[in-house]
Short mmCIF file of C-alpha atoms in Angstrom, two decimals:
data_model
loop_
_atom_site.label_atom_id
_atom_site.label_comp_id
_atom_site.label_asym_id
_atom_site.label_seq_id
_atom_site.Cartn_x
_atom_site.Cartn_y
_atom_site.Cartn_z
CA MET A 1 0.26 0.19 -0.06
CA LEU A 2 1.50 3.36 -1.02
CA ILE A 3 1.50 5.61 2.33
CA HIS A 4 1.34 9.14 1.59
CA SER A 5 0.27 12.17 3.13
CA ARG A 6 -3.19 14.06 1.82
CA ASN A 7 -3.19 17.99 2.08
CA LEU A 8 -6.69 19.24 1.98
CA GLY A 9 -6.15 22.14 0.73
CA GLN A 10 -4.73 23.67 -2.45
CA VAL A 11 -1.97 23.83 -4.30
CA SER A 12 -0.44 26.89 -6.66
CA SER A 13 -1.42 26.39 -10.47
CA HIS A 14 2.81 26.93 -11.52
CA PRO A 15 5.01 24.03 -10.98
CA SER A 16 7.58 26.31 -9.17
CA ASN A 17 5.31 27.54 -6.06
CA ASN A 18 5.21 23.71 -5.12
CA ARG A 19 8.70 22.94 -4.23
CA SER A 20 7.09 19.63 -1.95
CA TYR A 21 6.27 17.92 -5.14
CA ALA A 22 9.22 15.06 -6.87
CA THR A 23 11.56 16.27 -9.11
CA PHE A 24 9.81 16.79 -12.79
CA PRO A 25 11.35 18.01 -16.62
CA ARG A 26 11.80 21.57 -16.61
CA PHE A 27 9.71 23.54 -18.97
CA LEU A 28 13.69 24.89 -21.00
CA SER A 29 13.06 27.97 -23.71
CA LYS A 30 17.05 27.99 -24.98
CA VAL A 31 17.29 27.87 -28.71
CA SER A 32 20.05 24.70 -28.53
CA MET A 33 17.38 22.25 -26.45
CA ARG A 34 14.22 21.35 -27.18
CA ARG A 35 11.40 22.15 -25.09
CA GLN A 36 9.19 19.56 -23.62
CA TRP A 37 6.17 19.21 -22.49
CA VAL A 38 5.42 18.10 -19.08
CA PHE A 39 3.89 14.30 -17.78
CA GLU A 40 3.23 14.03 -14.58
CA THR A 41 6.05 10.92 -13.00
CA LEU A 42 5.36 9.93 -9.67
CA ASP A 43 8.55 8.36 -8.15
CA THR A 44 6.80 5.20 -5.87
CA THR A 45 9.87 5.79 -3.00
CA THR A 46 8.40 6.52 0.91
CA THR A 47 10.23 9.94 0.89
CA THR A 48 8.57 11.15 -2.94
CA LEU A 49 4.98 9.77 -1.83
CA LEU A 50 5.38 11.75 1.69
CA ARG A 51 5.97 15.21 -0.20
CA SER A 52 3.15 14.62 -2.53
CA ASN A 53 -0.24 15.48 -1.56
CA ILE A 54 -2.21 12.63 -2.25
CA PHE A 55 -2.73 9.16 -0.70
CA ASN A 56 -3.27 5.75 -1.96
CA ARG A 57 -4.55 7.33 -5.37
CA THR A 58 -2.89 4.56 -7.56
CA LEU A 59 -5.94 3.55 -9.29
CA GLU A 60 -7.06 7.04 -9.86
CA LEU A 61 -4.21 8.76 -10.98
CA GLU A 62 -4.17 5.40 -13.48
CA LYS A 63 -7.80 6.28 -14.62
CA LEU A 64 -6.91 9.73 -14.97
CA LYS A 65 -3.55 9.28 -17.20
CA SER A 66 -6.10 7.09 -20.03
CA ALA A 67 -8.53 9.69 -19.67
CA VAL A 68 -6.10 12.11 -21.22
CA LYS A 69 -3.67 9.70 -23.66
CA GLY A 70 -6.59 9.62 -26.58
CA ASP A 71 -8.25 12.07 -28.26
CA PRO A 72 -11.19 13.53 -26.37
CA SER A 73 -14.62 12.15 -27.30
CA GLN A 74 -17.25 13.67 -24.19
CA ILE A 75 -16.70 16.21 -21.01
CA LEU A 76 -15.85 14.43 -18.36
CA VAL A 77 -17.88 15.11 -15.14
CA VAL A 78 -15.86 13.94 -11.80
CA LEU A 79 -18.02 13.99 -8.28
CA GLY A 80 -17.75 12.34 -5.43
CA PRO A 81 -18.03 12.83 -1.34
CA ARG A 82 -17.14 16.96 -0.21
CA SER A 83 -13.88 16.81 0.98
CA CYS A 84 -12.92 13.06 -0.18
CA GLY A 85 -10.00 14.64 -1.68
CA LYS A 86 -10.91 15.30 -5.01
CA THR A 87 -9.38 18.77 -6.21
CA ALA A 88 -6.03 17.42 -3.99
CA LEU A 89 -6.21 14.76 -6.94
CA MET A 90 -6.74 17.02 -9.56
CA SER A 91 -4.85 19.81 -8.42
CA SER A 92 -1.87 17.94 -7.91
CA HIS A 93 -2.06 15.96 -11.44
CA PHE A 94 -2.80 18.47 -13.74
CA SER A 95 -1.60 21.66 -12.52
CA LYS A 96 1.42 20.51 -12.63
CA ARG A 97 1.31 19.71 -16.66
CA LEU A 98 2.09 22.91 -18.82
CA ASP A 99 -0.34 22.47 -21.16
CA ALA A 100 -3.40 22.15 -18.59
CA VAL A 101 -5.38 24.49 -16.81
CA TYR A 102 -6.28 24.12 -13.24
CA ILE A 103 -9.65 26.70 -12.13
CA ASN A 104 -10.87 26.21 -8.62
CA CYS A 105 -13.71 28.63 -8.37
CA ARG A 106 -13.68 28.47 -4.60
CA GLU A 107 -10.25 30.82 -5.19
CA PHE A 108 -12.30 33.56 -7.43
CA ASP A 109 -15.70 35.05 -7.62
CA ALA A 110 -17.41 32.98 -10.07
CA THR A 111 -20.69 34.50 -9.38
CA THR A 112 -20.78 35.58 -13.42
CA PRO A 113 -20.23 34.51 -16.68
CA GLN A 114 -17.51 36.71 -16.71
CA TYR A 115 -15.34 36.63 -14.16
CA PHE A 116 -15.46 33.06 -14.39
CA VAL A 117 -13.86 33.03 -18.24
CA LYS A 118 -12.00 36.22 -16.86
CA LYS A 119 -10.33 34.04 -14.65
CA VAL A 120 -9.77 31.03 -17.89
CA LEU A 121 -8.07 33.53 -20.22
CA LYS A 122 -5.46 34.73 -17.23
CA VAL A 123 -4.68 30.91 -16.23
CA LEU A 124 -4.44 29.63 -19.81
CA MET A 125 -1.87 32.69 -20.98
CA ASP A 126 -0.02 31.96 -17.70
CA LYS A 127 0.36 28.27 -19.34
CA ILE A 128 1.60 29.62 -23.25
CA PRO A 129 4.35 29.42 -24.84
CA THR A 130 6.70 32.14 -24.14
CA ASP A 131 8.38 32.67 -27.35
CA TRP A 132 7.22 35.86 -28.11
CA GLU A 133 8.60 36.31 -31.79
CA GLN A 134 7.01 32.41 -32.46
CA LEU A 135 3.55 33.89 -31.31
CA LYS A 136 3.77 37.35 -33.34
CA MET A 137 4.40 35.02 -36.19
CA SER A 138 1.26 32.77 -35.46
CA LEU A 139 -1.45 35.35 -34.62
CA PRO A 140 -3.05 38.20 -36.93
CA PRO A 141 -1.48 41.26 -36.71
CA LYS A 142 -4.55 42.71 -34.95
CA ILE A 143 -3.96 40.37 -32.70
CA VAL A 144 -0.61 41.36 -32.38
CA ALA A 145 -1.30 44.61 -31.70
CA GLY A 146 -4.22 43.77 -28.89
CA LEU A 147 -1.00 41.75 -27.42
CA ALA A 148 1.48 44.68 -27.04
CA SER A 149 -1.02 46.90 -25.60
CA ALA A 150 -2.53 43.90 -23.14
CA PHE A 151 0.89 43.08 -21.67
CA GLU A 152 3.64 44.54 -19.50
CA SER A 153 6.15 41.92 -20.48
CA THR A 154 10.36 41.59 -19.00
CA MET A 155 12.16 40.39 -21.36
CA LYS A 156 15.53 38.66 -21.33
CA GLY A 157 16.71 38.66 -24.74
CA ALA A 158 14.65 37.26 -27.02
CA GLU A 159 12.40 35.11 -24.87
CA MET A 160 9.36 36.99 -22.65
CA THR A 161 9.69 35.76 -19.38
CA SER A 162 6.37 37.02 -17.65
CA TRP A 163 3.26 38.21 -18.57
CA THR A 164 1.24 41.01 -16.57
CA PHE A 165 -2.32 40.20 -18.14
CA SER A 166 -5.24 43.11 -19.03
CA LEU A 167 -8.13 41.33 -20.24
CA SER A 168 -10.18 44.14 -21.40
CA GLU A 169 -7.50 45.89 -23.96
CA LEU A 170 -7.18 41.60 -25.35
CA VAL A 171 -10.66 41.84 -25.47
CA LYS A 172 -10.65 45.39 -27.62
CA SER A 173 -8.45 44.37 -30.20
CA ILE A 174 -10.28 41.02 -31.03
CA MET A 175 -13.33 42.87 -31.51
CA SER A 176 -14.91 43.94 -34.64
CA GLY A 177 -16.52 47.07 -35.04
CA ASP A 178 -16.23 50.05 -32.40
CA PRO A 179 -14.92 48.37 -29.41
CA GLU A 180 -16.55 51.55 -27.08
CA LYS A 181 -19.81 49.96 -27.94
CA TYR A 182 -19.02 47.01 -25.66
CA LYS A 183 -19.47 48.02 -22.44
CA GLU A 184 -19.51 44.55 -20.65
CA LEU A 185 -17.86 41.92 -22.16
CA ASP A 186 -19.66 39.04 -23.94
CA MET A 187 -19.09 35.17 -23.67
CA ASN A 188 -18.56 34.62 -27.28
CA VAL A 189 -16.04 37.49 -27.69
CA LEU A 190 -14.27 35.65 -24.98
CA MET A 191 -14.48 32.47 -26.25
CA GLU A 192 -13.61 33.82 -29.62
CA ALA A 193 -9.81 34.96 -27.58
CA PHE A 194 -9.86 31.53 -25.48
CA GLN A 195 -9.96 30.30 -29.21
CA LEU A 196 -7.10 32.07 -30.77
CA LEU A 197 -4.88 31.53 -27.62
CA LEU A 198 -5.31 27.83 -27.75
CA ASP A 199 -4.52 27.87 -31.19
CA ALA A 200 -1.08 29.09 -30.36
CA TRP A 201 -0.95 26.80 -28.35
CA GLU A 202 -1.45 23.72 -30.95
CA LYS A 203 0.83 25.18 -32.72
CA GLU A 204 3.33 25.31 -30.39
CA ILE A 205 2.98 21.97 -29.68
CA ILE A 206 3.09 20.65 -33.53
CA LYS A 207 6.54 22.62 -33.39
CA GLU A 208 8.35 21.53 -30.36
CA SER A 209 6.97 17.88 -31.79
CA ARG A 210 8.49 18.43 -35.31
CA GLY A 211 5.30 17.61 -36.69
CA ILE A 212 2.31 14.86 -36.01
CA ASP A 213 3.44 11.71 -38.15
CA PRO A 214 -0.10 10.68 -39.78
CA GLY A 215 -2.19 8.39 -37.50
CA GLU A 216 -0.27 9.32 -34.45
CA ILE A 217 -2.93 11.16 -31.68
CA MET A 218 -1.39 14.62 -30.91
CA ARG A 219 -1.40 15.46 -27.06
CA ARG A 220 -4.38 17.93 -25.82
CA PRO A 221 -4.81 20.38 -23.28
CA VAL A 222 -6.91 19.79 -20.82
CA ILE A 223 -8.82 22.58 -19.06
CA VAL A 224 -10.02 21.14 -15.24
CA ILE A 225 -12.74 23.30 -13.99
CA ASP A 226 -12.97 22.09 -9.90
CA GLU A 227 -16.28 23.53 -8.03
CA ALA A 228 -17.99 23.55 -11.49
CA ASN A 229 -21.59 23.29 -9.56
CA VAL A 230 -20.96 27.54 -9.50
CA MET A 231 -22.33 27.56 -13.10
CA MET A 232 -25.61 26.31 -11.47
CA GLY A 233 -26.65 29.74 -10.23
CA TRP A 234 -25.77 31.42 -13.37
CA ASN A 235 -29.51 29.86 -14.99
CA LYS A 236 -31.92 32.44 -13.41
CA ASP A 237 -29.54 35.79 -15.00
CA TYR A 238 -27.22 34.43 -17.19
CA ALA A 239 -28.99 31.50 -18.70
CA LYS A 240 -27.64 32.45 -22.64
CA ASP A 241 -24.05 32.56 -21.20
CA MET A 242 -24.03 29.72 -19.43
CA GLY A 243 -25.63 28.03 -22.75
CA THR A 244 -23.00 29.37 -24.35
CA LEU A 245 -19.74 28.03 -22.07
CA ILE A 246 -21.56 24.52 -21.97
CA ARG A 247 -21.45 24.33 -26.06
CA PHE A 248 -17.82 25.20 -26.49
CA PHE A 249 -17.03 22.91 -23.91
CA VAL A 250 -19.02 20.31 -25.91
CA SER A 251 -17.27 21.83 -29.56
CA ILE A 252 -13.98 21.34 -28.06
CA THR A 253 -14.29 18.03 -26.62
CA LYS A 254 -16.50 15.95 -28.75
CA GLU A 255 -16.71 17.81 -31.55
CA LYS A 256 -13.16 18.84 -32.10
CA LYS A 257 -11.36 17.39 -30.01
CA ARG A 258 -9.38 20.20 -29.02
CA SER A 259 -8.91 19.87 -25.72
CA HIS A 260 -9.89 17.42 -22.51
CA VAL A 261 -12.23 18.88 -20.24
CA PHE A 262 -12.86 17.85 -16.53
CA LEU A 263 -15.75 19.47 -14.27
CA VAL A 264 -15.21 18.66 -10.79
CA THR A 265 -18.16 18.45 -7.90
CA SER A 266 -19.62 17.48 -4.44
CA GLU A 267 -23.44 18.17 -5.93
CA TYR A 268 -24.65 15.02 -7.51
CA GLY A 269 -27.68 17.37 -8.78
CA TYR A 270 -25.04 18.90 -10.95
CA GLN A 271 -26.14 15.84 -13.59
CA THR A 272 -29.64 16.27 -12.81
CA TRP A 273 -28.90 20.47 -14.56
CA LEU A 274 -26.23 19.13 -16.86
CA SER A 275 -28.50 16.81 -18.31
CA GLU A 276 -30.84 19.86 -18.78
CA ALA A 277 -28.13 22.22 -20.67
CA ILE A 278 -27.21 19.37 -22.75
CA ALA A 279 -27.66 15.83 -24.11
CA SER A 280 -26.30 13.11 -22.35
CA GLU A 281 -23.58 11.72 -25.43
CA PHE A 282 -21.76 14.94 -25.22
CA TRP A 283 -20.65 13.73 -20.73
CA LYS A 284 -20.21 10.89 -18.71
CA PRO A 285 -19.91 10.73 -15.06
CA ARG A 286 -17.09 9.31 -13.41
CA ILE A 287 -16.86 8.92 -9.75
CA ILE A 288 -13.86 9.35 -6.95
CA GLY A 289 -14.68 7.98 -4.28
CA ASP A 290 -14.11 7.74 -0.15
CA PHE A 291 -10.91 5.07 0.99
CA THR A 292 -11.76 1.26 1.50
CA LYS A 293 -12.28 0.38 5.15
CA SER A 294 -8.57 -1.02 5.18
CA GLU A 295 -7.35 2.18 3.08
CA ALA A 296 -9.01 4.20 5.82
CA LYS A 297 -7.47 3.00 8.72
CA SER A 298 -3.71 3.51 7.03
CA PHE A 299 -4.76 7.06 6.46
CA PHE A 300 -5.75 7.73 9.88
CA GLU A 301 -2.78 6.23 11.45
CA PHE A 302 -0.92 8.10 9.06
CA GLU A 303 -2.63 11.50 10.19
CA LEU A 304 -1.80 10.47 13.85
CA LYS A 305 1.53 9.61 13.26
CA ARG A 306 2.23 13.15 11.55
CA ARG A 307 1.09 14.69 14.84
CA ARG A 308 2.03 12.42 17.69
CA LYS A 309 5.04 10.37 19.16
CA VAL A 310 3.14 6.84 20.22
CA VAL A 311 -0.24 6.07 18.15
CA THR A 312 -2.25 2.43 19.02
CA VAL A 313 -5.56 2.47 17.21
CA THR A 314 -7.46 -0.95 18.37
CA ASP A 315 -9.77 -3.05 15.63
CA GLU A 316 -12.07 -2.28 18.57
CA ILE A 317 -11.77 1.73 17.86
CA TRP A 318 -10.88 1.71 14.98
CA SER A 319 -14.31 -0.50 13.54
CA GLN A 320 -16.03 2.93 15.85
CA ILE A 321 -14.09 5.41 13.71
CA TYR A 322 -15.03 4.42 10.52
CA GLU A 323 -18.93 3.52 11.78
CA VAL A 324 -18.21 7.17 12.24
CA CYS A 325 -15.88 8.24 9.35
CA GLY A 326 -16.01 6.41 7.07
CA GLY A 327 -13.38 6.67 4.65
CA ASN A 328 -13.90 9.93 4.21
CA ALA A 329 -10.40 11.83 4.09
CA GLY A 330 -10.91 15.24 4.94
CA THR A 331 -13.33 14.00 8.14
CA LEU A 332 -9.94 11.68 9.52
CA VAL A 333 -8.06 14.68 9.12
CA ASN A 334 -10.17 16.79 11.17
CA LEU A 335 -10.80 13.77 13.32
CA ALA A 336 -6.82 12.98 14.20
CA TYR A 337 -6.51 17.18 14.73
CA GLU A 338 -8.80 16.99 17.81
CA VAL A 339 -7.20 13.62 19.41
CA GLU A 340 -4.02 15.63 18.51
CA ASP A 341 -3.52 17.36 22.09
CA SER A 342 -4.59 13.85 24.14
CA GLY A 343 -0.68 12.69 24.56
CA ASP A 344 -0.94 8.80 24.96
CA ASP A 345 -4.25 9.17 26.22
CA LEU A 346 -6.40 8.09 23.16
CA ASN A 347 -8.49 5.62 24.21
CA SER A 348 -10.26 8.47 26.48
CA LYS A 349 -9.86 11.11 24.26
CA TRP A 350 -11.75 9.75 20.55
CA GLU A 351 -15.34 9.11 21.61
CA GLU A 352 -15.31 13.18 21.89
CA ALA A 353 -13.92 13.53 19.57
CA LEU A 354 -15.93 11.41 17.23
CA GLU A 355 -19.29 13.13 18.30
CA SER A 356 -17.39 16.66 17.58
CA MET A 357 -17.83 15.30 13.82
CA TYR A 358 -21.60 15.23 13.88
CA LEU A 359 -23.34 16.80 17.00
CA ASN A 360 -23.14 20.12 16.35
CA THR A 361 -22.92 20.03 12.51
CA GLU A 362 -24.36 17.40 10.14
CA LEU A 363 -27.05 16.35 13.13
CA PRO A 364 -28.93 19.44 13.58
CA ARG A 365 -28.48 20.14 9.70
CA LEU A 366 -30.34 16.73 8.97
CA LYS A 367 -33.03 17.42 11.69
CA LYS A 368 -33.77 20.60 10.36
CA LEU A 369 -33.87 18.82 7.09
CA ALA A 370 -36.31 16.07 8.25
CA LEU A 371 -38.93 18.41 8.90
CA GLY A 372 -39.77 18.46 5.28
CA VAL A 373 -38.80 21.89 2.87
CA ASP A 374 -42.25 23.28 1.26
CA GLY A 375 -43.08 22.46 -2.47
CA VAL A 376 -40.07 20.44 -2.54
CA TYR A 377 -40.59 16.98 -0.03
CA THR A 378 -42.43 16.25 3.07
CA ALA A 379 -41.07 14.60 6.20
CA ALA A 380 -42.89 11.44 5.70
CA GLN A 381 -41.10 11.15 2.24
CA PHE A 382 -37.86 11.73 4.00
CA ALA A 383 -38.36 9.36 6.34
CA ASP A 384 -39.86 7.29 3.97
CA ALA A 385 -36.55 7.63 1.74
CA THR A 386 -34.12 7.12 4.46
CA LEU A 387 -35.91 4.33 5.98
CA LEU A 388 -35.15 2.82 3.10
CA MET A 389 -32.04 2.96 2.32
CA LEU A 390 -31.08 2.58 5.58
CA SER A 391 -32.82 -0.79 5.13
CA SER A 392 -31.31 -1.60 1.47
CA GLN A 393 -27.45 -3.86 1.51
CA HIS A 394 -24.62 -1.20 1.37
CA PHE A 395 -27.35 1.50 2.20
CA ALA A 396 -27.66 1.74 -1.60
CA VAL A 397 -31.22 1.93 -3.55
CA PRO A 398 -31.43 1.40 -7.49
CA GLN A 399 -33.13 5.11 -8.32
CA ASP A 400 -36.08 3.40 -9.99
CA ALA A 401 -36.71 1.28 -7.14
CA MET A 402 -36.12 5.25 -4.98
CA LEU A 403 -38.14 6.88 -7.49
CA GLU A 404 -40.83 4.56 -6.53
CA HIS A 405 -41.01 4.60 -3.50
CA LEU A 406 -41.64 8.25 -2.61
CA GLY A 407 -43.69 8.62 -6.18
CA ARG A 408 -46.08 6.41 -3.77
CA HIS A 409 -46.71 9.37 -1.16
CA ASP A 410 -48.64 11.82 -4.07
CA TYR A 411 -50.99 8.35 -4.77
CA ALA A 412 -51.39 7.30 -0.94
CA LEU A 413 -55.08 7.39 -0.82
CA ASP A 414 -55.35 6.09 -4.37
CA ILE A 415 -53.55 2.93 -3.83
CA GLN A 416 -55.26 2.28 -0.44
CA GLY A 417 -58.54 2.68 -2.85
CA ASP A 418 -57.05 0.09 -4.90
CA ASN A 419 -56.96 2.54 -7.57
CA THR A 420 -53.10 1.38 -8.04
CA PRO A 421 -50.87 4.17 -10.38
CA SER A 422 -48.76 2.45 -12.80
CA GLN A 423 -45.00 2.20 -12.45
CA THR A 424 -44.51 5.55 -14.78
CA GLN A 425 -46.83 7.23 -12.84
CA LEU A 426 -45.30 6.87 -9.60
CA ARG A 427 -41.54 7.08 -10.85
CA SER A 428 -42.86 10.46 -12.44
CA ALA A 429 -44.36 11.28 -9.29
CA GLY A 430 -41.26 10.31 -7.75
CA GLN A 431 -38.61 12.89 -9.81
CA LYS A 432 -39.39 16.17 -8.36
CA ARG A 433 -39.14 14.65 -4.60
CA PHE A 434 -36.04 12.68 -5.36
CA GLU A 435 -34.29 15.43 -6.83
CA GLY A 436 -35.11 18.12 -4.09
CA LEU A 437 -33.34 15.35 -1.57
CA VAL A 438 -30.25 15.12 -3.40
CA LYS A 439 -30.27 19.19 -3.65
CA TYR A 440 -30.48 19.27 -0.09
CA ASN A 441 -27.49 17.06 0.42
CA VAL A 442 -29.51 14.12 2.39
CA LEU A 443 -29.46 11.84 -0.36
CA CYS A 444 -27.06 11.84 -3.73
CA LEU A 445 -27.10 9.67 -6.71
CA ARG A 446 -23.71 7.74 -7.71
CA PRO A 447 -23.29 6.33 -11.39
CA TYR A 448 -21.09 3.19 -11.76
CA SER A 449 -17.88 4.13 -11.92
CA ASP A 450 -14.46 1.57 -12.29
CA TRP A 451 -12.29 4.68 -10.73
CA ALA A 452 -14.41 4.37 -6.82
CA LEU A 453 -14.15 1.23 -4.98
CA ASP A 454 -15.84 2.76 -1.67
CA ILE A 455 -19.50 0.95 -2.25
CA PRO A 456 -18.82 -3.10 -3.92
CA LEU A 457 -19.56 -3.13 -7.53
CA GLN A 458 -21.70 -6.34 -6.82
CA ALA A 459 -24.15 -3.40 -5.20
CA TYR A 460 -24.59 -2.36 -9.12
CA SER A 461 -27.05 -4.80 -9.86
CA GLY A 462 -27.86 -5.89 -14.07
CA PRO A 463 -25.83 -5.59 -16.76
CA LYS A 464 -25.88 -1.45 -17.12
CA LYS A 465 -25.36 -1.17 -13.85
CA LEU A 466 -27.94 1.56 -12.97
CA ALA A 467 -26.95 4.06 -10.70
CA LEU A 468 -27.63 3.91 -6.84
CA VAL A 469 -29.03 6.73 -4.13
CA THR A 470 -27.08 6.67 -1.53
CA PRO A 471 -26.46 9.11 1.41
CA SER A 472 -24.76 12.09 0.88
CA SER A 473 -21.35 11.33 3.17
CA ALA A 474 -20.19 8.95 5.47
CA LEU A 475 -21.21 11.12 8.25
CA ALA A 476 -24.67 11.49 7.06
CA LEU A 477 -25.18 7.77 7.03
CA TYR A 478 -24.29 7.76 10.85
CA CYS A 479 -26.65 10.37 11.39
CA LEU A 480 -29.50 9.29 9.94
CA LYS A 481 -28.90 5.59 11.87
CA LEU A 482 -29.40 8.14 15.07
CA MET A 483 -32.07 9.41 13.96
CA LYS A 484 -33.62 6.53 13.08
CA PRO A 485 -36.29 5.96 15.58
CA ASP A 486 -37.88 8.98 14.89
CA LEU A 487 -38.19 8.59 11.42
CA ILE A 488 -39.58 5.63 12.26
CA ARG A 489 -42.20 7.22 14.87
CA ASP A 490 -42.94 10.05 12.44
CA LEU A 491 -43.57 7.73 9.43
CA THR A 492 -46.15 5.65 11.03
CA GLU A 493 -47.62 8.70 12.36
CA TRP A 494 -48.26 9.58 8.18
CA LYS A 495 -49.47 6.42 7.60
CA GLN A 496 -51.63 6.38 10.69
CA LYS A 497 -53.15 9.60 8.84
CA GLN A 498 -53.33 8.22 5.76
CA ALA A 499 -55.51 5.34 7.25
CA SER A 500 -57.99 6.77 8.85
CA LYS A 501 -58.71 10.40 5.53
CA ALA A 502 -58.70 6.66 3.44
CA TRP A 503 -61.51 5.27 5.76
CA TYR A 504 -63.21 8.96 5.84
CA ASN A 505 -63.13 9.16 2.49
CA LYS A 506 -64.69 5.14 1.84
CA LEU A 507 -67.15 6.44 4.55
CA LYS A 508 -68.16 9.63 3.00
CA ASP A 509 -68.06 7.62 -0.91
CA LEU A 510 -70.31 5.33 1.49
CA LEU A 511 -72.71 7.89 2.18
CA ALA A 512 -72.90 9.33 -0.19
CA GLY A 513 -74.35 6.65 -2.29
CA LEU A 514 -77.01 5.66 0.61
CA ALA A 515 -78.02 9.42 0.43
CA GLY A 516 -77.91 8.99 -3.53
CA PHE A 517 -79.86 5.78 -2.68
CA ALA A 518 -82.70 7.50 -0.39
CA THR A 519 -83.04 10.14 -3.19
CA MET A 520 -84.16 7.45 -5.54
CA ARG A 521 -86.23 6.13 -3.35
CA GLU A 522 -88.05 8.78 -2.50
CA GLU A 523 -88.85 9.72 -6.35
CA ALA A 524 -89.96 6.05 -7.11
CA VAL A 525 -92.91 6.47 -3.99
CA LYS A 526 -93.72 10.34 -5.52
CA ASP A 527 -94.09 9.06 -8.86
CA LYS A 528 -95.84 5.67 -7.53
CA ARG A 529 -98.48 8.12 -5.94
CA LYS A 530 -99.25 9.82 -8.87
#
């Protein structure tokens, strides 16, 4: 097993700022030497691994390398539990590559598409080749003039060593007509700038590779957007711009195969949102999951050893820790921090530390959500969905089964009245409720992915390996277990009320029928007297 620490913080997008990483080839620019596009290399010696910020992610690294080896065919949506290490893995792998753009939307204002694309362009400009004379030859004169006014450069001989970027000047240089009429940055203009810079990037790759042989696949750049769910907030005010950006990603992946695109998020509702924006064949999901139980123990023990001289985690203690934290890296790091000041008396400290993981955070959050959200889902639907999940193997339920289960609530009286709806009607009724529970991070929809091992592959039934509904996190699962008695009580009370309503409706129908019969009898008597 590879044991090395996971730093859940962010790393710089420039290799020289990440001095803890293993040494890799420099980007050479001397005329007498051929520049090399850098591939990540992972030395498996213990010393190198301890300098890295990933832990035992050999499988995921191989999957990432394989995904970008050929031509892009779809947008890759990378999902996973919060704090499982997605950011650490993606940034440590791609931020080293000079032909990759890694954007973490937590680090800047991404509330509008314009701010977002500004950041993408800025990072891209930091990554493109710095041979100024060659760049001038590859771009139209108008663009060169714009670049000259858009960048303040530091020159060393004929080579530009650094650029200070002014996006507004670059945008003005590529806009047709009078720039003054463009008071606000337009998404299409920004996409055009991106395309021009991508052209220059590809020409440099071909040049430094001394051409591309027939049949050879050219190494493609990579764009990684972390916390991509920020785009979900653009729909109301920037629906047009949001659509333009998504279509741009489709264009450079599936259609033109110019760049790989990874959209990374912990929001499982992002799948529903993206499906409404583009067709399913334009993107595919991949999962970076939590650690398995054995991996998680090794990770936790390493985190403790980094803080303490003597560490003993018995199997009994570990079983209870795993029950609460699961294999989530972030939660285990927090737990290790909580017991850091306990000296050698870990046995008396860990129970209190475990409670601190959920007692004032996840548990009250779920208890509040269990009351229901007006117009989204009811308290009974929350209870029914979570109890179904808790009673299922691997705490995972096939999506269609969950939809039908939730849909039965909308048809409760019909069902008790022997008027059972179809499966299609039940699933349709349950869809909105399910999406609400996912939106509020009660449930998540886990598609099948051979990147993750935290859910056994046998849990995915059938040849198509349909998506599973699971708790949103290991902590959430533990809290729902604590809430189980209350959830059973709430659901029982709701069912009793529904039974009473059904009985009342049947009685009302019976009385109405008797009243109708009495009326008919009176009319018959009157007719007879006549």
